[in-house]
């Protein structure tokens, strides 16, 4: 199923070229990842494009991820030239760390410029990541005003724009970039679950069944509580139908509308109503 989930619109190929050109103008690359899927939401092309450019990795949507696993991911992703912070864009938690982390990454570079008599200037940052990872909301929060377009659907930002953060940073927003082919079928599945891929290009029912199977295996009690089920059917399609029935998602004749049930499950997962989950496991023991 998920091996067939592929989405690489033409504007993303252009975006890749734009990012490569913009790198010459910036000091730091700020890469946003989804804290629920830090590996699956990391574009392998970005590693190639950025090379040795100082990088600030932001684990966005940390309010939706398992907090214990997020702490492990913060350690796992940190390395020379790369700083990592967790961020809840909606509440702004972790936002103050962004300018400090960016400054630390380029402290040596800025000191050299000052030694040559150059006047202090704002740190120039390139903001990038896959679609719907929250780049525009991140920028708006950082700037303190509605500076970039926002939306619930992937692919809202189509062009580049510079945005000034008072006193310390200048941000260059870019369109979200996916990559031409997901080598690991699980990556496509996880991106579909978290909303990075347009629903028109994958089978919503099949993705919901996969998610529900994972939840039933790892967190059965949460499903029982959320959907008021005394027991969970062993058959996952039957479980999805039971959830639809509990929510009154019926069509003529009293049959459950499983497509609507699938949409409901994905929506509630994405909004954190089922709990806080991380689908990518860090390379540490829990």
PDB file of C-alpha atoms in Angstrom:
ATOM      1  CA  UNK A   1       0.000   0.000   0.000  1.00  0.00           C
ATOM      2  CA  UNK A   2       2.294   2.712   1.266  1.00  0.00           C
ATOM      3  CA  UNK A   3       4.977   1.928  -1.317  1.00  0.00           C
ATOM      4  CA  UNK A   4       2.528   3.498  -3.773  1.00  0.00           C
ATOM      5  CA  UNK A   5       2.295   6.740  -1.788  1.00  0.00           C
ATOM      6  CA  UNK A   6       4.426   9.104  -3.861  1.00  0.00           C
ATOM      7  CA  UNK A   7       3.983  12.841  -4.183  1.00  0.00           C
ATOM      8  CA  UNK A   8       6.488  15.141  -5.860  1.00  0.00           C
ATOM      9  CA  UNK A   9       4.689  18.111  -7.480  1.00  0.00           C
ATOM     10  CA  UNK A  10       6.628  20.116 -10.055  1.00  0.00           C
ATOM     11  CA  UNK A  11       6.983  23.137  -7.805  1.00  0.00           C
ATOM     12  CA  UNK A  12       9.004  21.012  -5.367  1.00  0.00           C
ATOM     13  CA  UNK A  13      11.712  20.354  -7.936  1.00  0.00           C
ATOM     14  CA  UNK A  14      11.944  24.123  -8.395  1.00  0.00           C
ATOM     15  CA  UNK A  15      12.006  24.573  -4.620  1.00  0.00           C
ATOM     16  CA  UNK A  16      15.033  22.318  -4.364  1.00  0.00           C
ATOM     17  CA  UNK A  17      16.933  24.491  -6.831  1.00  0.00           C
ATOM     18  CA  UNK A  18      15.831  27.620  -4.957  1.00  0.00           C
ATOM     19  CA  UNK A  19      17.143  26.206  -1.680  1.00  0.00           C
ATOM     20  CA  UNK A  20      20.513  25.409  -3.225  1.00  0.00           C
ATOM     21  CA  UNK A  21      20.793  28.971  -4.509  1.00  0.00           C
ATOM     22  CA  UNK A  22      19.605  30.517  -1.229  1.00  0.00           C
ATOM     23  CA  UNK A  23      22.182  28.633   0.838  1.00  0.00           C
ATOM     24  CA  UNK A  24      24.851  31.017  -0.436  1.00  0.00           C
ATOM     25  CA  UNK A  25      23.031  33.885   1.281  1.00  0.00           C
ATOM     26  CA  UNK A  26      22.452  32.415   4.742  1.00  0.00           C
ATOM     27  CA  UNK A  27      24.422  31.605   7.887  1.00  0.00           C
ATOM     28  CA  UNK A  28      22.203  28.900   9.377  1.00  0.00           C
ATOM     29  CA  UNK A  29      19.694  26.395   8.033  1.00  0.00           C
ATOM     30  CA  UNK A  30      16.689  25.854  10.302  1.00  0.00           C
ATOM     31  CA  UNK A  31      15.192  22.465   9.486  1.00  0.00           C
ATOM     32  CA  UNK A  32      11.765  21.715  10.904  1.00  0.00           C
ATOM     33  CA  UNK A  33      10.936  18.083  11.604  1.00  0.00           C
ATOM     34  CA  UNK A  34       7.705  16.606  12.920  1.00  0.00           C
ATOM     35  CA  UNK A  35       8.470  15.463  16.479  1.00  0.00           C
ATOM     36  CA  UNK A  36       6.175  12.463  15.947  1.00  0.00           C
ATOM     37  CA  UNK A  37       8.284  11.236  13.015  1.00  0.00           C
ATOM     38  CA  UNK A  38      11.762  12.806  13.251  1.00  0.00           C
ATOM     39  CA  UNK A  39      13.245  10.350  10.748  1.00  0.00           C
ATOM     40  CA  UNK A  40      10.334  10.022   8.347  1.00  0.00           C
ATOM     41  CA  UNK A  41       9.857  13.810   8.141  1.00  0.00           C
ATOM     42  CA  UNK A  42      13.550  14.386   7.428  1.00  0.00           C
ATOM     43  CA  UNK A  43      14.095  14.834   3.704  1.00  0.00           C
ATOM     44  CA  UNK A  44      17.266  12.917   2.707  1.00  0.00           C
ATOM     45  CA  UNK A  45      17.792  15.443  -0.089  1.00  0.00           C
ATOM     46  CA  UNK A  46      18.157  18.186   2.522  1.00  0.00           C
ATOM     47  CA  UNK A  47      21.218  16.462   3.965  1.00  0.00           C
ATOM     48  CA  UNK A  48      22.796  16.467   0.512  1.00  0.00           C
ATOM     49  CA  UNK A  49      21.838  20.072  -0.171  1.00  0.00           C
ATOM     50  CA  UNK A  50      22.984  21.515   3.163  1.00  0.00           C
ATOM     51  CA  UNK A  51      26.342  19.798   3.366  1.00  0.00           C
ATOM     52  CA  UNK A  52      28.338  21.374   6.229  1.00  0.00           C
ATOM     53  CA  UNK A  53      26.068  24.402   6.649  1.00  0.00           C
ATOM     54  CA  UNK A  54      25.370  25.030  10.388  1.00  0.00           C
ATOM     55  CA  UNK A  55      21.959  23.567  11.136  1.00  0.00           C
ATOM     56  CA  UNK A  56      19.317  24.101  13.789  1.00  0.00           C
ATOM     57  CA  UNK A  57      16.921  21.157  13.898  1.00  0.00           C
ATOM     58  CA  UNK A  58      13.507  22.030  15.343  1.00  0.00           C
ATOM     59  CA  UNK A  59      11.308  19.149  16.496  1.00  0.00           C
ATOM     60  CA  UNK A  60       8.004  20.868  15.852  1.00  0.00           C
ATOM     61  CA  UNK A  61       4.586  19.729  17.083  1.00  0.00           C
ATOM     62  CA  UNK A  62       6.265  18.336  20.205  1.00  0.00           C
ATOM     63  CA  UNK A  63       2.942  18.811  22.007  1.00  0.00           C
ATOM     64  CA  UNK A  64       1.608  15.917  19.892  1.00  0.00           C
ATOM     65  CA  UNK A  65       4.602  13.605  20.426  1.00  0.00           C
ATOM     66  CA  UNK A  66       5.523  11.273  23.269  1.00  0.00           C
ATOM     67  CA  UNK A  67       7.531  13.576  25.589  1.00  0.00           C
ATOM     68  CA  UNK A  68       9.855  10.810  26.808  1.00  0.00           C
ATOM     69  CA  UNK A  69      10.767   9.840  23.256  1.00  0.00           C
ATOM     70  CA  UNK A  70      11.218  13.484  22.255  1.00  0.00           C
ATOM     71  CA  UNK A  71      13.899  13.812  24.956  1.00  0.00           C
ATOM     72  CA  UNK A  72      15.698  10.815  23.466  1.00  0.00           C
ATOM     73  CA  UNK A  73      15.439  12.268  19.960  1.00  0.00           C
ATOM     74  CA  UNK A  74      16.967  15.553  21.147  1.00  0.00           C
ATOM     75  CA  UNK A  75      20.068  13.618  22.201  1.00  0.00           C
ATOM     76  CA  UNK A  76      20.108  11.347  19.159  1.00  0.00           C
ATOM     77  CA  UNK A  77      20.052  14.160  16.589  1.00  0.00           C
ATOM     78  CA  UNK A  78      22.603  16.468  18.228  1.00  0.00           C
ATOM     79  CA  UNK A  79      26.062  16.440  16.634  1.00  0.00           C
ATOM     80  CA  UNK A  80      28.874  18.893  15.789  1.00  0.00           C
ATOM     81  CA  UNK A  81      27.442  21.774  13.778  1.00  0.00           C
ATOM     82  CA  UNK A  82      23.873  20.723  14.569  1.00  0.00           C
ATOM     83  CA  UNK A  83      21.764  21.920  17.494  1.00  0.00           C
ATOM     84  CA  UNK A  84      18.335  20.449  18.272  1.00  0.00           C
ATOM     85  CA  UNK A  85      15.375  21.932  20.144  1.00  0.00           C
ATOM     86  CA  UNK A  86      11.784  20.830  20.745  1.00  0.00           C
ATOM     87  CA  UNK A  87       9.014  23.270  19.948  1.00  0.00           C
ATOM     88  CA  UNK A  88       5.288  23.574  20.495  1.00  0.00           C
ATOM     89  CA  UNK A  89       4.354  26.178  17.890  1.00  0.00           C
ATOM     90  CA  UNK A  90       0.779  26.583  19.145  1.00  0.00           C
ATOM     91  CA  UNK A  91       1.835  27.553  22.671  1.00  0.00           C
ATOM     92  CA  UNK A  92       5.213  28.985  21.695  1.00  0.00           C
ATOM     93  CA  UNK A  93       7.082  26.710  24.112  1.00  0.00           C
ATOM     94  CA  UNK A  94      10.746  26.436  23.085  1.00  0.00           C
ATOM     95  CA  UNK A  95      10.545  29.485  20.817  1.00  0.00           C
ATOM     96  CA  UNK A  96      13.026  31.562  22.829  1.00  0.00           C
ATOM     97  CA  UNK A  97      15.650  28.900  22.239  1.00  0.00           C
ATOM     98  CA  UNK A  98      15.698  29.538  18.481  1.00  0.00           C
ATOM     99  CA  UNK A  99      17.675  32.833  18.402  1.00  0.00           C
ATOM    100  CA  UNK A 100      20.043  31.583  21.108  1.00  0.00           C
ATOM    101  CA  UNK A 101      20.748  28.323  19.304  1.00  0.00           C
ATOM    102  CA  UNK A 102      21.250  30.085  15.964  1.00  0.00           C
ATOM    103  CA  UNK A 103      23.669  32.544  17.581  1.00  0.00           C
ATOM    104  CA  UNK A 104      25.656  29.703  19.165  1.00  0.00           C
ATOM    105  CA  UNK A 105      25.998  27.960  15.802  1.00  0.00           C
ATOM    106  CA  UNK A 106      27.584  31.020  14.148  1.00  0.00           C
ATOM    107  CA  UNK A 107      29.364  32.578  17.124  1.00  0.00           C
ATOM    108  CA  UNK A 108      32.807  31.805  15.715  1.00  0.00           C
ATOM    109  CA  UNK A 109      31.886  33.101  12.246  1.00  0.00           C
ATOM    110  CA  UNK A 110      30.460  36.341  13.665  1.00  0.00           C
ATOM    111  CA  UNK A 111      33.526  36.840  15.877  1.00  0.00           C
ATOM    112  CA  UNK A 112      35.765  36.601  12.806  1.00  0.00           C
ATOM    113  CA  UNK A 113      33.661  39.187  10.976  1.00  0.00           C
ATOM    114  CA  UNK A 114      33.853  41.517  13.979  1.00  0.00           C
ATOM    115  CA  UNK A 115      37.630  41.067  14.146  1.00  0.00           C
ATOM    116  CA  UNK A 116      37.844  42.240  10.538  1.00  0.00           C
ATOM    117  CA  UNK A 117      35.914  45.363  11.448  1.00  0.00           C
ATOM    118  CA  UNK A 118      32.541  44.294  10.070  1.00  0.00           C
ATOM    119  CA  UNK A 119      29.484  45.815  11.735  1.00  0.00           C
ATOM    120  CA  UNK A 120      27.183  43.418  13.623  1.00  0.00           C
ATOM    121  CA  UNK A 121      24.261  42.177  11.555  1.00  0.00           C
ATOM    122  CA  UNK A 122      21.288  39.881  11.895  1.00  0.00           C
ATOM    123  CA  UNK A 123      21.898  36.151  11.523  1.00  0.00           C
ATOM    124  CA  UNK A 124      20.475  35.022   8.192  1.00  0.00           C
ATOM    125  CA  UNK A 125      18.523  31.784   8.421  1.00  0.00           C
ATOM    126  CA  UNK A 126      16.923  29.551   5.842  1.00  0.00           C
ATOM    127  CA  UNK A 127      13.752  27.817   7.072  1.00  0.00           C
ATOM    128  CA  UNK A 128      13.009  24.526   5.393  1.00  0.00           C
ATOM    129  CA  UNK A 129      11.245  21.218   5.820  1.00  0.00           C
ATOM    130  CA  UNK A 130       8.638  18.979   4.254  1.00  0.00           C
ATOM    131  CA  UNK A 131       5.076  20.216   3.566  1.00  0.00           C
ATOM    132  CA  UNK A 132       2.749  20.779   6.511  1.00  0.00           C
ATOM    133  CA  UNK A 133       5.502  20.471   9.113  1.00  0.00           C
ATOM    134  CA  UNK A 134       4.530  23.934  10.407  1.00  0.00           C
ATOM    135  CA  UNK A 135       7.091  26.272   8.821  1.00  0.00           C
ATOM    136  CA  UNK A 136       4.713  29.190   8.330  1.00  0.00           C
ATOM    137  CA  UNK A 137       3.259  28.927  11.842  1.00  0.00           C
ATOM    138  CA  UNK A 138       6.808  28.724  13.210  1.00  0.00           C
ATOM    139  CA  UNK A 139       7.826  31.893  11.372  1.00  0.00           C
ATOM    140  CA  UNK A 140       4.698  33.767  12.421  1.00  0.00           C
ATOM    141  CA  UNK A 141       5.282  32.825  16.065  1.00  0.00           C
ATOM    142  CA  UNK A 142       8.935  33.832  15.882  1.00  0.00           C
ATOM    143  CA  UNK A 143       8.167  37.148  14.214  1.00  0.00           C
ATOM    144  CA  UNK A 144       5.162  37.844  16.422  1.00  0.00           C
ATOM    145  CA  UNK A 145       2.830  38.690  13.582  1.00  0.00           C
ATOM    146  CA  UNK A 146       1.262  37.048  10.568  1.00  0.00           C
ATOM    147  CA  UNK A 147       4.270  37.236   8.278  1.00  0.00           C
ATOM    148  CA  UNK A 148       3.912  34.003   6.317  1.00  0.00           C
ATOM    149  CA  UNK A 149       0.898  32.220   4.909  1.00  0.00           C
ATOM    150  CA  UNK A 150      -0.418  29.378   7.033  1.00  0.00           C
ATOM    151  CA  UNK A 151      -2.720  26.507   6.246  1.00  0.00           C
ATOM    152  CA  UNK A 152      -3.787  23.030   7.313  1.00  0.00           C
ATOM    153  CA  UNK A 153      -2.972  21.557   3.914  1.00  0.00           C
ATOM    154  CA  UNK A 154       0.512  20.727   2.651  1.00  0.00           C
ATOM    155  CA  UNK A 155       1.979  22.993   0.000  1.00  0.00           C
ATOM    156  CA  UNK A 156       0.636  26.408   1.073  1.00  0.00           C
ATOM    157  CA  UNK A 157       3.962  28.228   0.631  1.00  0.00           C
ATOM    158  CA  UNK A 158       4.806  28.332  -3.089  1.00  0.00           C
ATOM    159  CA  UNK A 159       7.560  30.976  -3.202  1.00  0.00           C
ATOM    160  CA  UNK A 160      10.356  32.415  -1.102  1.00  0.00           C
ATOM    161  CA  UNK A 161      10.200  35.483   1.109  1.00  0.00           C
ATOM    162  CA  UNK A 162      12.579  37.183   3.558  1.00  0.00           C
ATOM    163  CA  UNK A 163      11.157  38.036   6.976  1.00  0.00           C
ATOM    164  CA  UNK A 164      12.881  40.143   9.638  1.00  0.00           C
ATOM    165  CA  UNK A 165      12.807  39.050  13.263  1.00  0.00           C
ATOM    166  CA  UNK A 166      13.375  42.139  15.366  1.00  0.00           C
ATOM    167  CA  UNK A 167      17.055  42.639  16.092  1.00  0.00           C
ATOM    168  CA  UNK A 168      18.507  39.150  15.816  1.00  0.00           C
ATOM    169  CA  UNK A 169      17.409  37.066  12.845  1.00  0.00           C
ATOM    170  CA  UNK A 170      16.428  37.351   9.206  1.00  0.00           C
ATOM    171  CA  UNK A 171      14.434  34.378   7.949  1.00  0.00           C
ATOM    172  CA  UNK A 172      14.075  33.090   4.419  1.00  0.00           C
ATOM    173  CA  UNK A 173      10.951  30.986   4.059  1.00  0.00           C
ATOM    174  CA  UNK A 174      10.859  28.281   1.375  1.00  0.00           C
ATOM    175  CA  UNK A 175       8.190  25.951   0.000  1.00  0.00           C
ATOM    176  CA  UNK A 176       8.015  22.497   1.579  1.00  0.00           C
ATOM    177  CA  UNK A 177      10.127  19.925  -0.205  1.00  0.00           C
ATOM    178  CA  UNK A 178       9.360  16.236  -0.449  1.00  0.00           C
ATOM    179  CA  UNK A 179      11.628  13.836  -2.294  1.00  0.00           C
ATOM    180  CA  UNK A 180      10.922  11.975  -5.553  1.00  0.00           C
ATOM    181  CA  UNK A 181      10.576   8.459  -4.104  1.00  0.00           C
ATOM    182  CA  UNK A 182      10.078   7.072  -0.601  1.00  0.00           C
ATOM    183  CA  UNK A 183      12.533   4.157  -0.438  1.00  0.00           C
ATOM    184  CA  UNK A 184      10.991   2.805   2.784  1.00  0.00           C
ATOM    185  CA  UNK A 185       7.253   2.090   2.388  1.00  0.00           C
ATOM    186  CA  UNK A 186       6.762   2.884   6.081  1.00  0.00           C
ATOM    187  CA  UNK A 187       7.881   6.468   5.457  1.00  0.00           C
ATOM    188  CA  UNK A 188       5.027   7.096   3.044  1.00  0.00           C
ATOM    189  CA  UNK A 189       2.595   5.582   5.526  1.00  0.00           C
ATOM    190  CA  UNK A 190       3.802   7.749   8.418  1.00  0.00           C
ATOM    191  CA  UNK A 191       3.762  10.909   6.299  1.00  0.00           C
ATOM    192  CA  UNK A 192       0.199  10.110   5.269  1.00  0.00           C
ATOM    193  CA  UNK A 193      -0.876   9.566   8.890  1.00  0.00           C
ATOM    194  CA  UNK A 194       0.562  12.871  10.098  1.00  0.00           C
ATOM    195  CA  UNK A 195      -0.842  14.918   7.210  1.00  0.00           C
ATOM    196  CA  UNK A 196       2.286  15.716   5.178  1.00  0.00           C
ATOM    197  CA  UNK A 197       0.786  14.239   2.003  1.00  0.00           C
ATOM    198  CA  UNK A 198      -2.414  15.301   0.296  1.00  0.00           C
ATOM    199  CA  UNK A 199      -5.205  12.826   0.990  1.00  0.00           C
ATOM    200  CA  UNK A 200      -6.061  12.666  -2.696  1.00  0.00           C
ATOM    201  CA  UNK A 201      -2.962  10.553  -3.388  1.00  0.00           C
ATOM    202  CA  UNK A 202      -3.430   7.736  -0.871  1.00  0.00           C
ATOM    203  CA  UNK A 203      -6.131   5.354   0.330  1.00  0.00           C
ATOM    204  CA  UNK A 204      -7.483   6.956   3.514  1.00  0.00           C
ATOM    205  CA  UNK A 205      -9.166   3.754   4.639  1.00  0.00           C
ATOM    206  CA  UNK A 206      -6.029   1.636   4.283  1.00  0.00           C
ATOM    207  CA  UNK A 207      -3.848   4.195   6.078  1.00  0.00           C
ATOM    208  CA  UNK A 208      -6.387   4.464   8.911  1.00  0.00           C
ATOM    209  CA  UNK A 209      -6.485   0.665   9.262  1.00  0.00           C
ATOM    210  CA  UNK A 210      -2.683   0.590   9.544  1.00  0.00           C
ATOM    211  CA  UNK A 211      -2.699   3.330  12.175  1.00  0.00           C
ATOM    212  CA  UNK A 212      -5.503   1.640  14.092  1.00  0.00           C
ATOM    213  CA  UNK A 213      -3.599  -1.657  14.078  1.00  0.00           C
ATOM    214  CA  UNK A 214      -0.584   0.083  15.612  1.00  0.00           C
ATOM    215  CA  UNK A 215      -2.708   1.832  18.246  1.00  0.00           C
ATOM    216  CA  UNK A 216      -4.586  -1.365  19.114  1.00  0.00           C
ATOM    217  CA  UNK A 217      -1.287  -3.203  19.540  1.00  0.00           C
ATOM    218  CA  UNK A 218       0.476  -0.572  21.645  1.00  0.00           C
ATOM    219  CA  UNK A 219      -2.272   1.502  23.323  1.00  0.00           C
ATOM    220  CA  UNK A 220      -5.501  -0.563  23.469  1.00  0.00           C
ATOM    221  CA  UNK A 221      -6.742   1.066  26.658  1.00  0.00           C
ATOM    222  CA  UNK A 222      -6.586   4.546  25.135  1.00  0.00           C
ATOM    223  CA  UNK A 223      -8.740   3.395  22.220  1.00  0.00           C
ATOM    224  CA  UNK A 224     -11.257   1.854  24.618  1.00  0.00           C
ATOM    225  CA  UNK A 225     -11.452   5.064  26.617  1.00  0.00           C
ATOM    226  CA  UNK A 226     -11.645   7.426  23.650  1.00  0.00           C
ATOM    227  CA  UNK A 227     -14.322   5.511  21.771  1.00  0.00           C
ATOM    228  CA  UNK A 228     -16.093   3.994  24.793  1.00  0.00           C
ATOM    229  CA  UNK A 229     -15.525   0.397  23.767  1.00  0.00           C
ATOM    230  CA  UNK A 230     -15.603  -2.326  26.416  1.00  0.00           C
ATOM    231  CA  UNK A 231     -13.530  -4.623  24.212  1.00  0.00           C
ATOM    232  CA  UNK A 232     -11.580  -4.173  20.996  1.00  0.00           C
ATOM    233  CA  UNK A 233     -12.442  -6.465  18.085  1.00  0.00           C
ATOM    234  CA  UNK A 234      -9.386  -8.503  17.050  1.00  0.00           C
ATOM    235  CA  UNK A 235     -10.070  -7.759  13.399  1.00  0.00           C
ATOM    236  CA  UNK A 236      -8.905  -4.200  12.706  1.00  0.00           C
ATOM    237  CA  UNK A 237     -11.478  -3.389   9.991  1.00  0.00           C
ATOM    238  CA  UNK A 238     -14.140  -4.523  12.472  1.00  0.00           C
ATOM    239  CA  UNK A 239     -12.592  -2.227  15.077  1.00  0.00           C
ATOM    240  CA  UNK A 240     -12.746   0.728  12.692  1.00  0.00           C
ATOM    241  CA  UNK A 241     -16.384  -0.105  11.984  1.00  0.00           C
ATOM    242  CA  UNK A 242     -17.087  -0.263  15.730  1.00  0.00           C
ATOM    243  CA  UNK A 243     -15.574   3.196  16.160  1.00  0.00           C
ATOM    244  CA  UNK A 244     -17.720   4.501  13.308  1.00  0.00           C
ATOM    245  CA  UNK A 245     -20.816   2.972  14.879  1.00  0.00           C
ATOM    246  CA  UNK A 246     -20.057   4.557  18.262  1.00  0.00           C
ATOM    247  CA  UNK A 247     -19.779   7.938  16.573  1.00  0.00           C
ATOM    248  CA  UNK A 248     -22.974   7.455  14.567  1.00  0.00           C
ATOM    249  CA  UNK A 249     -21.261   7.466  11.179  1.00  0.00           C
ATOM    250  CA  UNK A 250     -24.000   5.497   9.433  1.00  0.00           C
ATOM    251  CA  UNK A 251     -25.421   5.422   5.937  1.00  0.00           C
ATOM    252  CA  UNK A 252     -28.835   4.299   4.757  1.00  0.00           C
ATOM    253  CA  UNK A 253     -29.752   0.908   6.193  1.00  0.00           C
ATOM    254  CA  UNK A 254     -27.658   1.383   9.315  1.00  0.00           C
ATOM    255  CA  UNK A 255     -24.341   0.401   7.718  1.00  0.00           C
ATOM    256  CA  UNK A 256     -21.218   2.128   9.021  1.00  0.00           C
ATOM    257  CA  UNK A 257     -19.562   4.594   6.650  1.00  0.00           C
ATOM    258  CA  UNK A 258     -16.015   3.263   7.051  1.00  0.00           C
ATOM    259  CA  UNK A 259     -14.547   6.055   4.905  1.00  0.00           C
ATOM    260  CA  UNK A 260     -15.867   8.660   7.334  1.00  0.00           C
ATOM    261  CA  UNK A 261     -14.673   6.524  10.244  1.00  0.00           C
ATOM    262  CA  UNK A 262     -11.195   6.471   8.685  1.00  0.00           C
ATOM    263  CA  UNK A 263     -11.258  10.258   8.242  1.00  0.00           C
ATOM    264  CA  UNK A 264     -12.342  10.667  11.871  1.00  0.00           C
ATOM    265  CA  UNK A 265      -9.530   8.464  13.181  1.00  0.00           C
ATOM    266  CA  UNK A 266      -6.841  10.299  11.209  1.00  0.00           C
ATOM    267  CA  UNK A 267      -8.243  13.706  12.191  1.00  0.00           C
ATOM    268  CA  UNK A 268      -8.332  12.861  15.890  1.00  0.00           C
ATOM    269  CA  UNK A 269      -4.840  11.377  15.772  1.00  0.00           C
ATOM    270  CA  UNK A 270      -3.443  14.489  14.061  1.00  0.00           C
ATOM    271  CA  UNK A 271      -5.117  16.783  16.575  1.00  0.00           C
ATOM    272  CA  UNK A 272      -3.757  14.855  19.559  1.00  0.00           C
ATOM    273  CA  UNK A 273      -7.198  13.778  20.735  1.00  0.00           C
ATOM    274  CA  UNK A 274      -6.084  10.137  20.959  1.00  0.00           C
ATOM    275  CA  UNK A 275      -2.983  10.985  22.984  1.00  0.00           C
ATOM    276  CA  UNK A 276       0.650  11.900  22.328  1.00  0.00           C
ATOM    277  CA  UNK A 277       2.458   9.446  20.084  1.00  0.00           C
ATOM    278  CA  UNK A 278       5.819   9.095  18.359  1.00  0.00           C
ATOM    279  CA  UNK A 279       5.847   6.737  15.386  1.00  0.00           C
ATOM    280  CA  UNK A 280       9.626   6.805  14.787  1.00  0.00           C
ATOM    281  CA  UNK A 281      11.620   5.141  17.546  1.00  0.00           C
ATOM    282  CA  UNK A 282      14.932   6.772  18.562  1.00  0.00           C
ATOM    283  CA  UNK A 283      18.151   4.731  18.484  1.00  0.00           C
ATOM    284  CA  UNK A 284      18.083   4.296  22.272  1.00  0.00           C
ATOM    285  CA  UNK A 285      16.390   1.910  24.617  1.00  0.00           C
ATOM    286  CA  UNK A 286      13.163   3.315  26.011  1.00  0.00           C
TER     287      UNK A 286
END
